[in-house]
Coordinates of C-alpha atoms in Angstrom, one line a residue:
M1 CA -0.1 0.0 0.0
S2 CA 1.3 3.4 -1.1
P3 CA 1.9 5.7 1.8
I4 CA -0.7 8.2 0.3
S5 CA -3.3 5.6 0.4
S6 CA -2.5 4.2 3.5
L7 CA -2.6 7.6 5.6
T8 CA -6.2 8.3 3.7
F9 CA -7.3 5.2 5.0
R10 CA -6.0 6.2 8.5
N11 CA -7.7 9.6 8.5
L12 CA -10.8 7.5 7.2
L13 CA -10.9 5.8 10.5
I14 CA -10.6 8.8 12.6
G15 CA -13.2 10.5 10.8
V16 CA -15.5 7.4 11.3
H17 CA -14.5 7.1 15.1
D18 CA -15.1 11.3 15.5
A19 CA -18.8 10.8 14.0
I20 CA -19.4 7.8 16.1
A21 CA -18.5 10.0 19.1
T22 CA -20.5 13.0 17.7
A23 CA -23.5 11.0 17.6
L24 CA -23.2 9.2 20.8
A25 CA -22.2 12.6 22.5
V26 CA -25.7 14.0 21.2
L27 CA -27.6 10.7 22.0
A28 CA -26.4 10.6 25.2
S29 CA -27.0 14.1 26.6
F30 CA -30.5 14.1 25.2
Y31 CA -31.1 10.5 27.2
L32 CA -29.7 11.8 30.1
R33 CA -32.3 15.2 30.1
F34 CA -35.6 13.8 29.0
E35 CA -37.8 11.1 30.6
S36 CA -39.4 8.4 28.8
D37 CA -42.5 10.1 27.1
P38 CA -40.5 13.4 26.4
L39 CA -37.5 11.2 25.1
L40 CA -40.1 9.1 22.5
E41 CA -41.6 12.2 21.4
R42 CA -38.7 14.1 20.5
L43 CA -36.7 11.0 19.2
P44 CA -38.0 10.8 15.5
L45 CA -37.1 14.5 14.9
L46 CA -33.3 14.2 16.7
L47 CA -33.0 11.0 14.7
R48 CA -34.0 12.9 11.3
T49 CA -31.5 15.7 12.4
L50 CA -28.4 13.8 13.7
P51 CA -27.1 12.8 10.6
F52 CA -26.6 16.6 9.4
F53 CA -25.4 17.6 12.8
V54 CA -22.9 14.7 12.1
A55 CA -22.2 15.9 8.7
L56 CA -21.3 19.6 9.9
S57 CA -19.2 18.1 12.6
M58 CA -17.1 16.2 10.2
V59 CA -16.2 19.3 8.4
V60 CA -15.1 21.1 11.9
Y61 CA -13.1 18.6 12.8
Y62 CA -11.2 18.8 9.7
V63 CA -10.9 22.5 9.8
F64 CA -9.4 22.1 13.3
N65 CA -6.8 19.5 12.1
L66 CA -8.7 16.4 14.3
T67 CA -8.9 14.3 11.4
T68 CA -4.8 14.9 10.3
T69 CA -3.3 14.8 13.8
K70 CA -1.5 11.3 14.8
W71 CA -3.1 10.0 17.9
R72 CA 0.7 8.9 18.9
F73 CA 1.9 12.3 19.0
F74 CA -1.7 14.0 20.9
S75 CA -0.4 16.8 22.9
L76 CA -1.9 20.1 24.4
P77 CA -2.5 22.1 21.4
D78 CA -4.4 19.1 20.0
A79 CA -6.3 18.9 23.1
L80 CA -7.0 22.7 22.7
N81 CA -8.3 21.8 18.9
V82 CA -10.7 19.3 20.6
F83 CA -12.1 22.0 22.9
R84 CA -12.2 24.7 20.3
A85 CA -14.4 21.8 18.0
A86 CA -16.3 20.6 20.8
T87 CA -17.6 24.7 21.5
V88 CA -18.0 25.4 17.6
L89 CA -20.4 22.5 17.6
T90 CA -22.3 23.3 20.6
V91 CA -22.7 27.0 19.6
A92 CA -24.4 25.2 16.1
L93 CA -26.5 23.1 18.7
V94 CA -27.6 26.3 20.2
A95 CA -28.3 27.9 16.7
L96 CA -30.0 24.7 15.7
D97 CA -32.5 24.5 18.7
Y98 CA -33.5 28.4 19.1
I99 CA -33.0 29.4 15.7
F100 CA -34.5 26.4 13.3
L101 CA -36.3 23.8 15.6
A102 CA -37.9 25.3 18.4
P103 CA -39.6 28.3 17.0
N104 CA -40.1 26.6 13.4
V105 CA -41.0 23.0 14.2
Y106 CA -41.2 22.1 18.2
G107 CA -42.5 25.2 19.8
T108 CA -40.4 26.9 22.9
F109 CA -37.3 24.7 22.9
F110 CA -36.4 21.2 21.1
L111 CA -32.9 20.4 23.0
G112 CA -32.7 22.8 25.9
K113 CA -29.9 24.0 27.7
L114 CA -29.0 21.5 29.9
T115 CA -29.0 19.1 26.8
I116 CA -26.6 21.1 24.9
I117 CA -24.5 22.0 28.3
L118 CA -24.4 18.0 28.3
Y119 CA -23.2 17.6 25.0
W120 CA -20.2 19.6 25.4
F121 CA -19.0 17.9 28.2
F122 CA -19.4 14.4 26.5
Q123 CA -18.3 15.5 23.1
V124 CA -15.0 16.7 24.7
F125 CA -14.3 13.0 27.2
L126 CA -15.5 11.2 23.6
L127 CA -13.1 12.9 21.4
S128 CA -10.4 13.5 23.9
A129 CA -10.2 10.0 26.2
S130 CA -9.9 7.6 23.2
R131 CA -6.9 9.7 21.9
F132 CA -4.9 10.2 25.3
A133 CA -5.7 6.2 26.1
Y134 CA -4.3 5.5 22.6
R135 CA -1.2 7.6 23.2
Y136 CA -1.1 5.7 26.5
F137 CA -0.5 2.7 25.1
R138 CA 1.9 3.8 22.6
Y139 CA 3.9 4.8 25.7
S140 CA 3.4 1.6 27.6
R141 CA 4.7 -0.4 24.4
T142 CA 8.0 2.2 24.6
V143 CA 8.4 1.4 28.3
R144 CA 8.2 -2.4 27.9
H145 CA 10.0 -2.5 24.9
A146 CA 12.8 -0.6 26.3
R147 CA 12.9 -2.8 29.4
Q148 CA 12.6 -6.1 27.2
R149 CA 15.9 -4.6 25.5
N150 CA 17.8 -3.9 28.0
A151 CA 17.8 0.1 27.3
A152 CA 21.0 1.8 28.9
P153 CA 20.0 3.7 31.9
A154 CA 21.0 7.2 31.6
L155 CA 21.2 10.4 33.4
M156 CA 20.5 13.6 31.4
V157 CA 22.0 17.1 32.1
G158 CA 20.5 20.5 30.9
R159 CA 17.5 22.8 31.7
A160 CA 14.0 21.4 31.5
A161 CA 13.0 22.6 28.1
D162 CA 16.0 20.7 26.7
L163 CA 15.3 17.6 28.3
E164 CA 11.2 17.8 28.3
T165 CA 12.2 17.6 24.0
L166 CA 14.1 14.4 24.5
L167 CA 11.8 12.8 26.9
R168 CA 9.3 13.1 24.5
A169 CA 11.4 11.3 21.8
I170 CA 12.2 8.7 23.8
E171 CA 8.3 8.3 24.7
N172 CA 7.5 8.1 21.2
G173 CA 10.1 5.8 20.0
S174 CA 12.2 8.2 17.8
V175 CA 15.2 7.8 20.4
K176 CA 16.1 4.2 21.3
A177 CA 18.3 2.4 23.3
I178 CA 18.3 4.6 26.2
W179 CA 15.9 4.9 29.2
P180 CA 15.7 8.0 31.5
I181 CA 16.4 7.2 35.2
G182 CA 17.1 11.1 36.4
L183 CA 17.6 14.7 35.4
L184 CA 20.0 16.8 36.2
S185 CA 19.4 20.4 36.1
P186 CA 21.5 23.7 36.6
S187 CA 18.0 25.6 37.9
R188 CA 17.5 24.8 41.7
A189 CA 13.7 25.4 40.8
D190 CA 13.9 22.0 39.1
W191 CA 15.4 20.2 41.9
G192 CA 13.1 17.9 43.2
Q193 CA 10.4 18.0 40.5
L194 CA 9.1 15.5 38.1
I195 CA 9.6 16.0 34.4
R196 CA 7.3 13.8 32.3
N197 CA 7.6 11.5 35.7
I198 CA 11.3 11.4 35.8
P199 CA 12.7 13.0 38.8
V200 CA 15.3 15.9 39.0
L201 CA 17.7 15.0 41.3
G202 CA 19.9 18.1 41.1
G203 CA 22.2 20.0 39.6
P204 CA 25.4 19.1 37.2
D205 CA 27.7 19.3 40.2
D206 CA 26.0 16.6 41.8
L207 CA 26.8 13.8 39.1
Q208 CA 29.1 11.9 40.9
D209 CA 27.0 11.6 44.2
I210 CA 23.9 10.8 42.4
F211 CA 25.9 8.1 40.6
R212 CA 27.4 6.4 43.4
D213 CA 23.7 6.8 45.2
F214 CA 22.4 4.7 42.2
E215 CA 25.2 2.4 42.6
N216 CA 24.6 1.6 46.2
R217 CA 21.2 0.8 45.7
K218 CA 22.5 -1.7 42.8
W219 CA 21.4 0.6 40.3
S220 CA 23.6 0.8 37.0
V221 CA 23.9 4.4 35.4
A222 CA 25.3 3.2 31.8
R223 CA 24.8 6.6 29.7
L224 CA 25.1 10.7 30.1
V225 CA 23.1 12.7 27.9
M226 CA 24.0 16.5 27.5
G227 CA 21.1 18.8 26.4
P228 CA 22.2 22.1 24.3
S229 CA 22.0 24.1 27.4
A230 CA 24.6 22.0 28.9
F231 CA 27.5 23.2 26.7
E232 CA 26.9 26.8 27.8
T233 CA 30.1 28.7 29.3
D234 CA 28.2 28.9 32.6
A235 CA 27.3 25.3 32.7
Q236 CA 30.9 24.4 32.7
P237 CA 30.7 21.2 30.1
E238 CA 34.0 20.1 30.8
R239 CA 33.8 19.3 34.5
I240 CA 30.6 17.4 33.6
L241 CA 32.3 15.7 30.8
V242 CA 35.7 15.3 32.7
Q243 CA 33.6 13.7 35.5
A244 CA 31.6 11.5 33.5
R245 CA 34.8 9.8 31.6
K246 CA 36.0 9.1 35.3
L247 CA 32.5 7.5 36.5
G248 CA 33.0 5.5 33.2
L249 CA 29.8 6.8 31.6
V250 CA 29.3 6.7 27.8
V251 CA 28.4 10.5 27.0
S252 CA 26.3 11.5 24.2
R253 CA 24.6 15.2 23.0
L254 CA 21.3 16.1 21.7
P255 CA 21.7 18.8 19.4
S256 CA 20.1 21.9 19.3
L257 CA 16.5 21.6 17.2
D258 CA 17.3 24.9 15.6
G259 CA 15.6 24.6 12.0
G260 CA 13.6 21.3 12.9
G261 CA 14.7 17.8 12.6
V262 CA 14.1 14.7 14.5
P263 CA 15.9 14.4 17.9
Q264 CA 18.8 12.4 17.7
L265 CA 21.7 11.4 20.1
K266 CA 25.4 12.3 18.8
P267 CA 28.9 11.5 20.4
I268 CA 30.3 14.4 22.2
A269 CA 32.7 16.3 20.0
I270 CA 35.5 18.6 21.4
E271 CA 34.5 21.3 19.1
D272 CA 30.6 21.2 21.1
L273 CA 32.6 22.7 24.0
L274 CA 35.0 25.7 22.9
L275 CA 32.4 28.4 21.7
R276 CA 30.2 30.9 22.6
P277 CA 26.5 30.5 22.1
T278 CA 26.2 30.3 18.0
Q279 CA 24.2 32.9 16.3
T280 CA 20.3 32.9 15.9
I281 CA 19.6 32.1 12.2
D282 CA 16.7 33.1 10.0
H283 CA 16.3 30.0 8.5
S284 CA 13.0 31.3 6.4
R285 CA 15.3 34.0 5.2
I286 CA 17.7 31.2 4.0
E287 CA 14.8 29.4 2.4
R288 CA 13.4 32.4 0.6
L289 CA 16.6 32.7 -1.1
V290 CA 17.7 28.6 -2.2
K291 CA 14.2 27.1 -2.3
G292 CA 13.6 25.9 -5.9
K293 CA 17.1 27.6 -7.1
A294 CA 19.9 26.1 -9.1
I295 CA 23.1 26.4 -6.7
V296 CA 26.5 25.6 -7.8
V297 CA 29.3 25.4 -5.0
T298 CA 33.1 25.4 -6.2
G299 CA 35.3 23.6 -3.8
G300 CA 32.1 21.4 -2.8
A301 CA 34.1 18.6 -1.3
G302 CA 36.0 20.5 1.0
S303 CA 35.0 21.3 4.8
I304 CA 33.1 24.6 4.1
G305 CA 32.0 23.6 0.3
S306 CA 30.2 20.3 1.3
E307 CA 28.3 22.0 4.2
I308 CA 27.3 24.8 2.2
C309 CA 25.8 21.8 0.0
E310 CA 24.0 20.4 2.8
R311 CA 22.3 23.5 4.0
V312 CA 20.9 24.8 0.5
I313 CA 19.5 21.2 0.1
L314 CA 17.9 21.4 3.2
H315 CA 16.6 24.9 2.8
G316 CA 15.0 23.6 -0.6
A317 CA 17.2 24.1 -3.7
S318 CA 16.0 22.5 -6.8
R319 CA 19.3 21.5 -8.1
V320 CA 23.0 21.3 -6.9
L321 CA 26.2 21.3 -8.8
V322 CA 29.2 20.3 -6.8
I323 CA 32.5 21.3 -8.6
D324 CA 35.9 20.1 -7.1
N325 CA 39.6 19.0 -8.8
S326 CA 39.6 15.9 -6.4
E327 CA 38.0 12.7 -7.8
P328 CA 38.0 11.0 -4.7
A329 CA 36.6 13.7 -2.5
L330 CA 33.9 14.5 -4.9
Y331 CA 33.1 10.8 -5.0
A332 CA 32.5 10.9 -0.8
V333 CA 30.5 13.8 -1.4
M334 CA 28.1 13.3 -3.7
E335 CA 27.4 10.0 -2.0
A336 CA 26.7 11.7 1.4
L337 CA 24.3 14.0 -0.3
S338 CA 22.4 11.8 -2.4
A339 CA 22.0 9.9 0.8
R340 CA 20.1 12.8 2.4
T341 CA 17.8 13.9 0.2
S342 CA 15.4 12.8 -2.4
H343 CA 14.4 16.1 -3.6
A344 CA 17.1 17.6 -5.0
K345 CA 18.7 17.2 -8.1
I346 CA 22.3 16.6 -7.1
E347 CA 25.4 16.8 -9.7
G348 CA 29.5 16.3 -9.7
R349 CA 31.9 17.8 -12.0
I350 CA 35.6 17.5 -12.0
A351 CA 37.1 20.7 -12.7
D352 CA 39.7 23.1 -11.5
V353 CA 38.7 26.5 -11.2
R354 CA 42.3 27.3 -12.7
D355 CA 40.9 26.1 -16.4
R356 CA 39.0 28.9 -17.2
D357 CA 37.4 27.5 -20.4
R358 CA 36.2 24.3 -18.4
I359 CA 34.7 26.6 -15.6
F360 CA 32.9 28.7 -18.1
H361 CA 31.6 25.4 -20.2
V362 CA 30.4 23.9 -16.7
M363 CA 28.6 27.1 -15.7
Q364 CA 26.9 28.0 -19.0
D365 CA 25.6 24.4 -19.2
F366 CA 23.8 24.3 -15.6
R367 CA 22.8 28.2 -15.5
P368 CA 23.0 28.4 -12.0
D369 CA 20.7 30.8 -9.6
I370 CA 23.7 31.3 -7.2
V371 CA 27.1 30.5 -7.5
F372 CA 29.3 30.0 -4.0
H373 CA 33.1 30.2 -4.6
A374 CA 34.6 28.1 -1.6
A375 CA 37.4 26.5 -4.3
A376 CA 40.8 27.9 -2.4
L377 CA 44.6 27.3 -1.2
K378 CA 44.1 28.0 2.8
H379 CA 47.1 27.1 4.5
V380 CA 49.3 30.1 5.2
P381 CA 53.0 28.5 5.6
I382 CA 52.5 26.4 2.3
L383 CA 51.2 29.7 0.5
E384 CA 54.1 31.6 1.5
R385 CA 56.3 28.8 0.0
D386 CA 54.5 28.7 -3.1
C387 CA 53.0 32.0 -3.7
S388 CA 52.7 31.5 -7.6
E389 CA 50.1 28.9 -6.9
G390 CA 48.0 30.4 -4.4
V391 CA 47.9 33.4 -7.1
K392 CA 46.7 30.7 -10.0
T393 CA 44.2 29.6 -7.2
N394 CA 42.9 32.1 -4.9
I395 CA 42.8 35.1 -7.7
F396 CA 42.6 33.9 -11.2
G397 CA 40.6 31.1 -10.3
S398 CA 38.1 33.6 -8.6
I399 CA 38.3 35.7 -11.7
N400 CA 37.3 32.6 -13.6
V401 CA 34.4 31.9 -11.2
A402 CA 33.1 35.5 -11.2
D403 CA 33.0 36.0 -14.9
A404 CA 31.4 33.1 -15.7
A405 CA 29.0 33.4 -12.8
V406 CA 28.2 37.0 -14.5
A407 CA 28.2 35.2 -18.3
S408 CA 25.7 32.8 -17.1
R409 CA 23.5 35.3 -15.8
A410 CA 23.6 33.9 -12.1
Q411 CA 21.6 35.9 -9.6
A412 CA 24.7 36.2 -7.2
M413 CA 28.1 35.1 -6.7
V414 CA 29.6 34.6 -3.0
L415 CA 33.4 34.5 -2.7
I416 CA 34.2 32.9 0.5
S417 CA 37.0 35.1 2.1
T418 CA 39.1 35.1 5.3
D419 CA 39.6 37.6 8.3
K420 CA 43.4 37.3 6.8
A421 CA 42.4 39.4 3.9
I422 CA 41.9 42.5 6.3
E423 CA 45.4 44.6 6.4
P424 CA 47.2 41.3 4.9
V425 CA 50.8 40.3 6.0
S426 CA 50.4 37.0 4.2
M427 CA 50.2 35.5 0.6
L428 CA 46.5 33.9 1.8
G429 CA 45.8 37.4 3.0
L430 CA 46.9 39.1 -0.1
T431 CA 45.3 37.0 -3.0
K432 CA 42.1 36.8 -0.9
R433 CA 42.1 40.5 -0.6
F434 CA 42.9 40.9 -4.5
A435 CA 40.0 38.4 -5.3
E436 CA 37.7 40.3 -3.3
M437 CA 38.5 43.7 -5.1
Y438 CA 38.1 42.0 -8.3
C439 CA 34.8 41.1 -7.4
Q440 CA 33.8 44.6 -5.9
A441 CA 34.8 46.2 -9.4
L442 CA 33.1 43.9 -11.6
D443 CA 30.0 43.9 -9.3
S444 CA 30.3 48.0 -9.8
S445 CA 31.0 48.1 -13.4
I446 CA 28.0 45.9 -14.6
R447 CA 25.4 47.5 -12.6
P448 CA 22.4 48.1 -12.9
S449 CA 22.9 46.9 -16.9
Q450 CA 22.9 43.5 -15.1
T451 CA 21.4 41.9 -12.1
T452 CA 24.2 39.5 -11.0
R453 CA 25.7 40.6 -7.5
L454 CA 29.6 39.7 -6.8
I455 CA 30.0 39.9 -3.0
S456 CA 32.6 38.4 -0.5
V457 CA 32.1 36.9 3.0
R458 CA 35.0 37.1 5.7
F459 CA 35.4 34.8 8.5
G460 CA 38.0 33.3 10.6
N461 CA 39.0 29.9 11.5
V462 CA 36.3 27.3 11.4
L463 CA 36.2 24.6 13.9
A464 CA 37.1 20.8 12.4
S465 CA 37.7 21.9 9.4
K466 CA 40.4 19.7 7.3
G467 CA 43.7 21.2 8.3
S468 CA 42.5 23.4 11.1
V469 CA 43.8 23.4 14.9
V470 CA 41.2 21.7 16.5
P471 CA 41.9 18.1 14.8
K472 CA 45.4 18.8 14.7
F473 CA 45.5 19.1 18.7
K474 CA 43.1 16.0 19.0
A475 CA 45.4 13.9 16.7
Q476 CA 48.6 15.5 19.0
I477 CA 46.9 14.5 22.2
E478 CA 45.6 11.0 21.0
A479 CA 49.4 10.3 20.4
G480 CA 50.4 11.3 24.0
G481 CA 51.9 15.1 22.9
P482 CA 53.3 17.2 23.1
V483 CA 50.5 19.7 21.8
T484 CA 52.6 22.3 19.6
V485 CA 51.3 25.9 20.0
T486 CA 53.0 28.8 17.8
H487 CA 53.0 31.5 20.1
Q488 CA 51.5 32.0 24.2
D489 CA 49.4 35.1 23.1
M490 CA 48.4 34.2 19.6
L491 CA 44.6 35.0 19.1
R492 CA 42.1 33.3 16.6
Y493 CA 38.2 33.8 15.8
F494 CA 36.5 30.4 15.6
M495 CA 32.7 29.3 13.9
T496 CA 31.4 26.3 13.7
I497 CA 30.9 25.1 10.0
R498 CA 27.5 25.1 10.2
E499 CA 26.9 28.5 11.8
A500 CA 29.4 29.8 9.1
C501 CA 27.7 28.4 6.2
D502 CA 24.4 29.8 7.5
L503 CA 25.5 33.2 7.7
V504 CA 27.5 33.3 4.5
I505 CA 24.2 32.3 2.8
T506 CA 22.1 34.8 4.9
A507 CA 24.6 37.5 3.5
A508 CA 24.0 36.4 0.0
S509 CA 20.3 37.3 0.5
H510 CA 20.9 40.3 1.6
A511 CA 22.9 41.3 -1.2
V512 CA 20.2 39.6 -3.6
R513 CA 17.6 41.7 -2.2
S514 CA 19.4 45.0 -1.2
G515 CA 19.4 46.5 -4.9
D516 CA 21.5 49.5 -5.5
D517 CA 22.9 48.8 -1.4
P518 CA 26.6 49.4 -2.1
A519 CA 27.6 46.4 0.3
S520 CA 29.6 44.2 -1.7
V521 CA 32.1 42.9 1.5
Y522 CA 30.3 41.3 4.4
V523 CA 31.8 40.1 7.7
L524 CA 30.6 37.5 10.0
N525 CA 30.5 38.2 13.9
M526 CA 32.3 35.7 15.2
G527 CA 32.7 37.1 19.2
Q528 CA 35.6 37.5 20.7
P529 CA 38.9 35.9 19.8
V530 CA 40.0 32.8 21.6
R531 CA 43.4 32.4 23.0
I532 CA 45.6 29.0 20.9
L533 CA 47.0 28.2 24.5
D534 CA 43.9 28.2 26.3
L535 CA 42.4 26.3 23.3
A536 CA 45.1 23.8 23.7
E537 CA 44.9 23.6 27.4
R538 CA 41.1 23.2 27.5
M539 CA 41.2 20.4 25.0
I540 CA 43.8 18.6 27.0
R541 CA 41.7 18.5 30.2
L542 CA 38.7 17.7 28.4
S543 CA 40.4 14.6 27.2
G544 CA 41.0 13.7 31.3
L545 CA 44.7 14.7 31.2
E546 CA 46.5 17.4 32.8
P547 CA 48.8 20.1 30.4
G548 CA 52.0 20.0 31.7
R549 CA 51.9 17.0 33.4
D550 CA 50.4 14.3 31.2
I551 CA 50.6 16.2 28.0
E552 CA 53.3 18.7 27.4
I553 CA 52.5 22.0 25.3
V554 CA 55.5 23.4 23.4
F555 CA 55.7 26.5 21.5
T556 CA 57.3 26.4 18.2
G557 CA 57.3 30.3 17.2
I558 CA 55.3 32.4 15.0
R559 CA 55.4 30.9 11.2
P560 CA 55.8 32.8 7.9
G561 CA 52.9 34.8 6.9
E562 CA 51.5 34.6 10.9
R563 CA 50.5 37.7 12.8
L564 CA 49.6 37.5 16.7
N565 CA 46.0 39.2 16.5
E566 CA 43.6 38.9 13.6
K567 CA 41.1 41.8 12.8
L568 CA 37.4 42.2 11.4
F569 CA 37.6 45.4 9.6
A570 CA 40.7 47.6 8.3
R571 CA 41.5 50.9 9.3
E572 CA 40.2 52.6 5.8
E573 CA 37.0 50.2 5.5
P574 CA 34.2 51.4 8.0
P575 CA 32.0 49.1 8.9
F576 CA 28.0 49.4 8.6
D577 CA 24.7 47.5 10.1
I578 CA 22.8 45.9 7.7
A579 CA 20.4 44.7 10.4
I580 CA 21.1 41.0 10.4
P581 CA 21.9 39.4 13.6
G582 CA 25.8 37.7 13.2
V583 CA 26.5 39.7 10.0
M584 CA 28.0 43.1 9.2
A585 CA 29.2 45.1 5.9
A586 CA 32.3 46.9 5.4
K587 CA 32.9 49.8 2.8
P588 CA 36.6 48.7 1.6
N589 CA 38.7 50.9 -1.0
Q590 CA 37.4 50.1 -4.5
P591 CA 39.2 50.3 -7.7
S592 CA 37.8 50.5 -11.0
I593 CA 37.8 47.6 -13.5
L594 CA 40.4 49.0 -15.8
Q595 CA 42.6 49.4 -13.1
M596 CA 42.0 45.7 -12.0
K597 CA 42.8 44.2 -15.2
R598 CA 46.0 45.9 -15.5
W599 CA 47.0 44.4 -12.3
V600 CA 45.9 41.1 -13.3
D601 CA 47.8 41.2 -16.5
A602 CA 50.8 42.1 -14.3
L603 CA 50.3 39.1 -11.9
D604 CA 49.7 36.8 -15.2
R605 CA 53.0 37.6 -16.3
A606 CA 54.8 37.3 -13.1
T607 CA 53.4 34.1 -12.1
A608 CA 54.5 32.4 -15.7
K609 CA 57.9 33.4 -14.9
V610 CA 57.4 32.0 -11.0
D611 CA 59.1 35.5 -10.0
R612 CA 57.8 36.2 -6.4
S613 CA 59.2 39.9 -5.8
A614 CA 57.3 40.8 -9.2
I615 CA 54.1 39.0 -7.5
V616 CA 54.7 40.7 -4.1
S617 CA 55.3 44.3 -5.8
V618 CA 51.9 43.6 -8.0
L619 CA 49.8 42.8 -4.7
R620 CA 51.4 45.4 -2.5
E621 CA 50.7 48.2 -5.1
A622 CA 47.3 46.9 -5.4
I623 CA 46.4 46.7 -1.4
P624 CA 48.4 49.9 0.0
E625 CA 46.7 48.7 3.5
C626 CA 48.7 45.4 3.5
G627 CA 51.0 44.9 6.6
S628 CA 54.4 46.3 6.2
D629 CA 55.8 42.7 6.7
A630 CA 53.5 41.1 4.3
A631 CA 54.7 38.3 2.3

């Protein structure tokens, strides 16, 4: 049986149940109100009228979603709909009795006030009781199955709102293999209370005492589940995690359900414990931008590119083209994306952004609405050594993608940039800033004759991206150390991959909608910078070890192209607010497209000769705000 026919049959059964409940409510209230003679006298007219009233009730139940709501998830909003439907039908009975039947057919009244009041109570009871009974049946079955399958007894940490969501998921069977036996809440007001019949035993600091208490009572606690609020800084998540590991508990997390989704337990990741709360994302804004659109992502097999692919697919993109120059990486991301979607058409192309003809051909063939350009060389020390390769990919590759986006008449092309492009001192920063300038100049030169917007979005380090510091530190800790830090005072901005990608798409939505708004460079709000030494020490402690005793920290010195502190805005590019949380805009210096092309020609000649001094000379001329020690 198809899902559609199965759903229709279920709705039909619900409709039959509710129709019978309506008829019984009317008849029961009528029977209780009248004695034998008045009952027999009124019964024929009642039976002639009842089918029409039952038909009306079915319309009312459909309007209030009673026919289409699954009983398994019957909740307070559904109960309110039962009250609303019963009240509407009661008012209809009043109208039937006092407007149609009493004056025209019967006399003073037919049903009467008491009958109508009794009807309301009977109707609410008959509609609600079966639904609550079915939900209790499913709940009891879940409990029975959990016991039969030896579900792991678990303690849960977090605020009541977090934990209530997870408890509901366990009750309805969405989350399996665990069974809650106690909750730990940071709010003292919750202590000693019950949440969905599970006791709040204390706060996170009481974990060890509560575990020992269960142990003394011969109850084994096997798992600890942490809600989103348990990762807030005030909750001191590292203390919870260290205690749990000492007690031998398996620790899982309940991710935030921001943006929808089914609750699903996941393993703890170190990066979950390192950041400030993420920005609130307007998912409806993202959906309005990408829903039904054709999206191209260059570098789509990389950390940022693959996450952008996932986010646009989640928000309704109809077609997604993934471009990458690595066949194994492209195959892997295509397999992963195809497994997660059924509505979007996903294509993959092997192409190098340096190959102008290939990029133009692929883009013209696909006809994208929006292009996200994430392909880049990004490792600072490597680009300092091989600067000509950085120019070929980060500058010429970006030019090729930008020109191809304009030629294919895309709505927008988004260059993924970096905070290192602000007053750059490295080859990475110089090449990215030059690419930004080209996109700015091209964006200005084609308007208003063409609607394509070309923008750049800057942000800092992304946690857990390939080659970033967090995976490096994790590997060093697992190997027993030492953990290598370049300088004890080095600061960096950090974001999660998902937050960065969502805000990149949000910035694109502003650019597409803003019309003549001059914004072409956007900067993501990354909160306060993190000291890399503090990051290393915290990761060591989260692994249950002690810095300096179990794992040594070694300072290796600042590498070529690095600086101690990154910046959000240059001196000559004042920021301005665009009324979007988490995103700001900048007004950098913008040369003409003719001047940019002269510099591009000079770079082309210098790169062909692999002449480092000539490359640096052109870039320093084009970017006068670069640091004195740049390149």
